[in-house]
Short mmCIF file of C-alpha atoms and ligand atoms in Angstrom, two decimals:
data_model
loop_
_atom_site.label_atom_id
_atom_site.label_comp_id
_atom_site.label_asym_id
_atom_site.label_seq_id
_atom_site.Cartn_x
_atom_site.Cartn_y
_atom_site.Cartn_z
CA MET A 117 100.80 96.78 112.12
CA VAL A 118 100.01 93.29 110.88
CA ASP A 119 98.19 92.21 114.02
CA ALA A 120 96.34 95.44 114.78
CA GLN A 121 95.51 96.76 111.32
CA LEU A 122 95.28 93.63 109.16
CA ARG A 123 94.63 90.47 111.19
CA GLY A 124 92.44 92.53 113.55
CA ARG A 125 90.25 93.44 110.58
CA ASP A 126 89.41 91.00 107.84
CA VAL A 127 92.70 90.13 106.14
CA VAL A 128 93.00 86.34 106.41
CA ASP A 129 95.45 85.24 103.69
CA GLU A 130 98.52 84.04 105.63
CA ARG A 131 100.85 84.55 102.63
CA VAL A 132 99.80 88.19 102.43
CA LEU A 133 100.17 88.70 106.18
CA ALA A 134 103.65 87.13 106.09
CA ALA A 135 104.64 89.28 103.09
CA MET A 136 103.54 92.44 104.88
CA GLU A 137 105.49 91.39 107.93
CA ARG A 138 108.67 91.05 105.82
CA VAL A 139 108.61 94.29 103.80
CA PRO A 140 110.22 97.19 105.75
CA ARG A 141 107.73 100.00 105.15
CA GLU A 142 110.09 102.66 106.56
CA PHE A 143 112.20 102.36 103.37
CA PHE A 144 109.23 103.66 101.37
CA VAL A 145 108.20 106.78 103.31
CA PRO A 146 110.03 110.14 103.26
CA GLU A 147 112.72 110.49 105.93
CA ASN A 148 110.76 113.07 107.99
CA LEU A 149 107.80 110.64 108.29
CA ARG A 150 109.78 107.51 109.25
CA ASP A 151 108.32 107.47 112.77
CA ARG A 152 104.86 107.19 111.19
CA ALA A 153 105.78 104.46 108.71
CA TYR A 154 103.55 101.88 110.41
CA ASP A 155 100.56 104.20 111.01
CA ASP A 156 97.13 103.05 109.91
CA ALA A 157 97.08 105.67 107.16
CA ALA A 158 98.17 106.76 103.72
CA LEU A 159 101.15 109.16 103.93
CA PRO A 160 102.38 111.89 101.55
CA ILE A 161 105.36 110.88 99.36
CA GLY A 162 105.73 114.11 97.37
CA ASP A 163 104.37 115.28 94.00
CA GLY A 164 100.86 115.32 95.52
CA GLN A 165 100.82 111.50 95.83
CA THR A 166 100.61 109.06 98.74
CA ILE A 167 101.86 105.66 99.85
CA SER A 168 98.65 103.64 100.34
CA GLN A 169 97.32 102.68 103.76
CA PRO A 170 98.73 99.24 104.75
CA TYR A 171 95.20 97.83 104.98
CA MET A 172 94.42 98.75 101.34
CA VAL A 173 97.73 97.24 100.16
CA ALA A 174 96.80 94.02 101.98
CA ARG A 175 93.29 94.03 100.51
CA ILE A 176 94.62 94.48 96.98
CA CYS A 177 97.25 91.76 97.45
CA GLU A 178 94.71 89.37 98.91
CA ALA A 179 92.34 90.01 96.01
CA LEU A 180 95.12 89.17 93.51
CA SER A 181 95.11 85.55 94.87
CA LEU A 182 98.78 84.99 94.08
CA THR A 183 100.39 81.60 94.73
CA GLY A 184 104.04 82.25 93.73
CA PRO A 185 104.80 81.69 90.03
CA GLU A 186 102.88 84.69 88.64
CA HIS A 187 103.96 87.63 86.49
CA VAL A 188 102.28 90.75 87.89
CA LEU A 189 101.85 94.35 86.72
CA ASP A 190 101.55 97.02 89.44
CA VAL A 191 100.09 100.28 88.08
CA GLY A 192 100.89 103.45 90.06
CA THR A 193 104.28 102.68 91.60
CA GLY A 194 104.24 105.67 93.96
CA SER A 195 106.77 104.79 96.66
CA GLY A 196 107.28 101.23 95.40
CA TYR A 197 105.84 99.72 98.62
CA GLN A 198 103.01 97.79 97.03
CA ALA A 199 105.38 96.47 94.32
CA ALA A 200 107.67 95.18 97.09
CA VAL A 201 104.80 93.36 98.82
CA ILE A 202 103.77 91.82 95.49
CA ALA A 203 107.39 90.77 94.90
CA GLU A 204 107.10 88.70 98.10
CA LEU A 205 104.04 86.95 96.64
CA ALA A 206 104.89 86.42 92.95
CA GLU A 207 107.79 85.52 90.66
CA GLU A 208 108.07 88.57 88.46
CA VAL A 209 106.90 92.15 89.02
CA ASP A 210 106.72 95.07 86.61
CA THR A 211 105.52 98.40 87.97
CA ILE A 212 104.68 101.60 86.08
CA GLU A 213 104.52 105.21 87.31
CA ARG A 214 103.66 108.33 85.29
CA ILE A 215 105.74 110.78 87.37
CA PRO A 216 109.44 110.24 86.54
CA GLU A 217 110.70 111.66 89.88
CA LEU A 218 108.53 109.21 91.84
CA ALA A 219 109.63 106.29 89.67
CA GLU A 220 113.25 107.26 90.29
CA ARG A 221 112.73 107.41 94.06
CA ALA A 222 110.77 104.14 94.03
CA ARG A 223 113.64 102.44 92.20
CA ALA A 224 116.04 103.60 94.93
CA ASN A 225 113.63 102.54 97.72
CA LEU A 226 113.16 99.09 96.19
CA GLU A 227 116.90 98.64 95.75
CA ALA A 228 117.62 99.70 99.35
CA ALA A 229 114.93 97.40 100.77
CA GLY A 230 116.27 94.40 98.80
CA TYR A 231 113.73 94.33 95.94
CA GLY A 232 116.03 95.38 93.11
CA ARG A 233 114.51 92.67 90.89
CA VAL A 234 111.26 94.68 90.53
CA SER A 235 111.31 96.50 87.14
CA VAL A 236 110.19 100.12 87.42
CA HIS A 237 108.87 101.72 84.21
CA VAL A 238 107.84 105.32 83.48
CA GLY A 239 104.70 105.94 81.45
CA ASP A 240 100.91 105.95 81.30
CA GLY A 241 99.91 102.80 83.15
CA SER A 242 96.23 103.28 82.28
CA ARG A 243 97.36 101.74 78.96
CA GLY A 244 99.16 98.93 80.76
CA LEU A 245 102.60 97.79 79.64
CA PRO A 246 102.10 96.11 76.24
CA GLU A 247 105.75 95.14 75.79
CA ARG A 248 105.62 93.00 78.97
CA ALA A 249 102.04 91.63 78.62
CA PRO A 250 100.30 89.31 79.23
CA PHE A 251 100.09 89.28 83.03
CA ASP A 252 98.62 86.77 85.45
CA ALA A 253 97.45 89.65 87.59
CA ILE A 254 97.30 93.45 87.48
CA ALA A 255 96.98 95.70 90.55
CA VAL A 256 96.01 99.35 90.18
CA ALA A 257 96.68 101.71 93.10
CA ALA A 258 94.78 104.67 91.62
CA ALA A 259 91.10 105.14 90.86
CA ALA A 260 89.75 104.72 87.32
CA PRO A 261 86.43 106.20 86.11
CA GLU A 262 85.50 102.82 84.62
CA LEU A 263 87.02 99.40 84.01
CA PRO A 264 90.27 100.09 82.06
CA ARG A 265 89.73 97.97 78.93
CA THR A 266 93.34 97.88 77.79
CA LEU A 267 94.47 96.58 81.19
CA TYR A 268 91.81 93.88 81.06
CA LYS A 269 93.03 92.82 77.60
CA GLN A 270 96.59 92.43 78.91
CA LEU A 271 95.50 89.70 81.33
CA GLU A 272 96.09 85.99 80.75
CA PRO A 273 92.89 83.92 80.54
CA ARG A 274 91.60 83.61 84.15
CA GLY A 275 93.93 86.50 85.08
CA ARG A 276 92.84 88.99 87.74
CA LEU A 277 92.58 92.76 87.66
CA VAL A 278 92.15 94.60 90.96
CA VAL A 279 91.23 98.26 90.47
CA PRO A 280 89.38 101.02 92.32
CA VAL A 281 86.53 102.16 90.05
CA GLY A 282 84.25 105.14 90.61
CA ARG A 283 84.29 108.89 90.84
CA ARG A 284 87.02 111.09 92.31
CA GLY A 285 87.04 110.75 96.10
CA MET A 286 84.84 107.66 96.34
CA GLN A 287 85.23 104.31 94.63
CA ARG A 288 84.78 100.58 94.95
CA LEU A 289 87.75 98.22 94.80
CA GLU A 290 86.72 95.81 92.06
CA VAL A 291 88.13 92.32 91.55
CA ILE A 292 87.73 91.32 87.92
CA VAL A 293 88.59 87.97 86.33
CA ARG A 294 89.23 87.56 82.59
CA SER A 295 86.85 84.91 81.34
CA PRO A 296 85.62 83.70 77.92
CA GLU A 297 82.28 85.43 78.58
CA GLY A 298 83.99 88.76 79.33
CA PRO A 299 84.91 90.56 82.55
CA ALA A 300 83.53 88.78 85.63
CA VAL A 301 83.31 91.07 88.67
CA LEU A 302 83.92 88.92 91.74
CA ARG A 303 83.28 91.43 94.49
CA SER A 304 83.88 95.02 95.49
CA VAL A 305 84.32 97.05 98.65
CA PRO A 306 84.24 100.84 99.16
CA CYS A 307 87.60 102.59 99.03
CA ARG A 308 89.28 105.92 98.32
CA PHE A 309 92.33 106.34 96.07
CA VAL A 310 94.06 109.17 94.21
CA PRO A 311 92.89 109.39 90.58
CA LEU A 312 94.41 107.33 87.78
CA LEU A 313 95.31 109.93 85.16
CA GLY A 314 96.05 109.27 81.52
CA GLU A 315 94.27 107.94 78.46
CA GLU A 316 91.99 105.45 80.24
CA GLY A 317 91.94 107.35 83.51
CA PHE A 318 90.50 110.74 84.50
N1 SAH B 468 101.24 101.71 95.18
C1 SAH B 468 101.73 102.98 95.68
C2 SAH B 468 100.60 103.95 95.86
C3 SAH B 468 100.79 105.17 95.04
S1 SAH B 468 99.43 106.25 94.85
C4 SAH B 468 102.55 102.78 96.93
O1 SAH B 468 102.54 101.68 97.47
O2 SAH B 468 103.21 103.71 97.36
C5 SAH B 468 99.09 106.05 93.12
C6 SAH B 468 100.18 106.38 92.14
O3 SAH B 468 99.62 106.22 90.84
C7 SAH B 468 100.72 107.80 92.19
O4 SAH B 468 102.10 107.76 92.38
C8 SAH B 468 100.36 108.38 90.81
O5 SAH B 468 101.34 109.26 90.29
C9 SAH B 468 100.26 107.13 89.98
N2 SAH B 468 99.48 107.24 88.76
C10 SAH B 468 98.32 107.92 88.53
N3 SAH B 468 97.92 107.74 87.27
C11 SAH B 468 98.84 106.94 86.65
C12 SAH B 468 98.99 106.40 85.34
N4 SAH B 468 98.11 106.64 84.38
N5 SAH B 468 100.06 105.60 85.10
C13 SAH B 468 100.97 105.33 86.06
N6 SAH B 468 100.89 105.82 87.31
C14 SAH B 468 99.84 106.61 87.61
#
């Protein structure tokens, strides 16, 4: 997976590649799809949601530019896979999911895969996680109609927010840095994510 789908494309950050090599993705897909765990695709995880394609997880993690000591918020826990990859790259990880059943399953997946230190929360992540803010970086695995202001405000100065922004079905993955002049958009690439629901979502 790492060589063919990530290195073979444009993922170059060696820490991210190593992290994706370590996290056992089969722990995060439903039992009947285990043989497809390393496919180059998003896969259904129940409740109408998906575990993201490995390539998009790598792109998001690379864009977060983590070096090790960071406190990160992962919005849209889903299966917990992306939170596990982030846990390989940062010190402390909080993740929030709006569907309680998914959060419960993600907690079990993370525990089984050896990432029990990731804190899984249930709630509307479009509003961030005020009680745990500020964060050095925030990753959003669902598409927002516009830059979620509250998430931006929960960043440390120079903190990074990586979020798909656009309409349902077609977005751009934006990399935003908190700066004294306001949100600085570093770059963006086309992508396609399930919608971020909730107060600052769709
Ligand atoms: N990162 C996940 C991908 C999950 S897909 C993984 O690696 O498996 C996106 C997830 O975002 C879905 O589980 C969906 O329920 C969740 N979601 C959508 N809107 C949300 C919101 N406002 N707050 C928290 N989670 C949300």
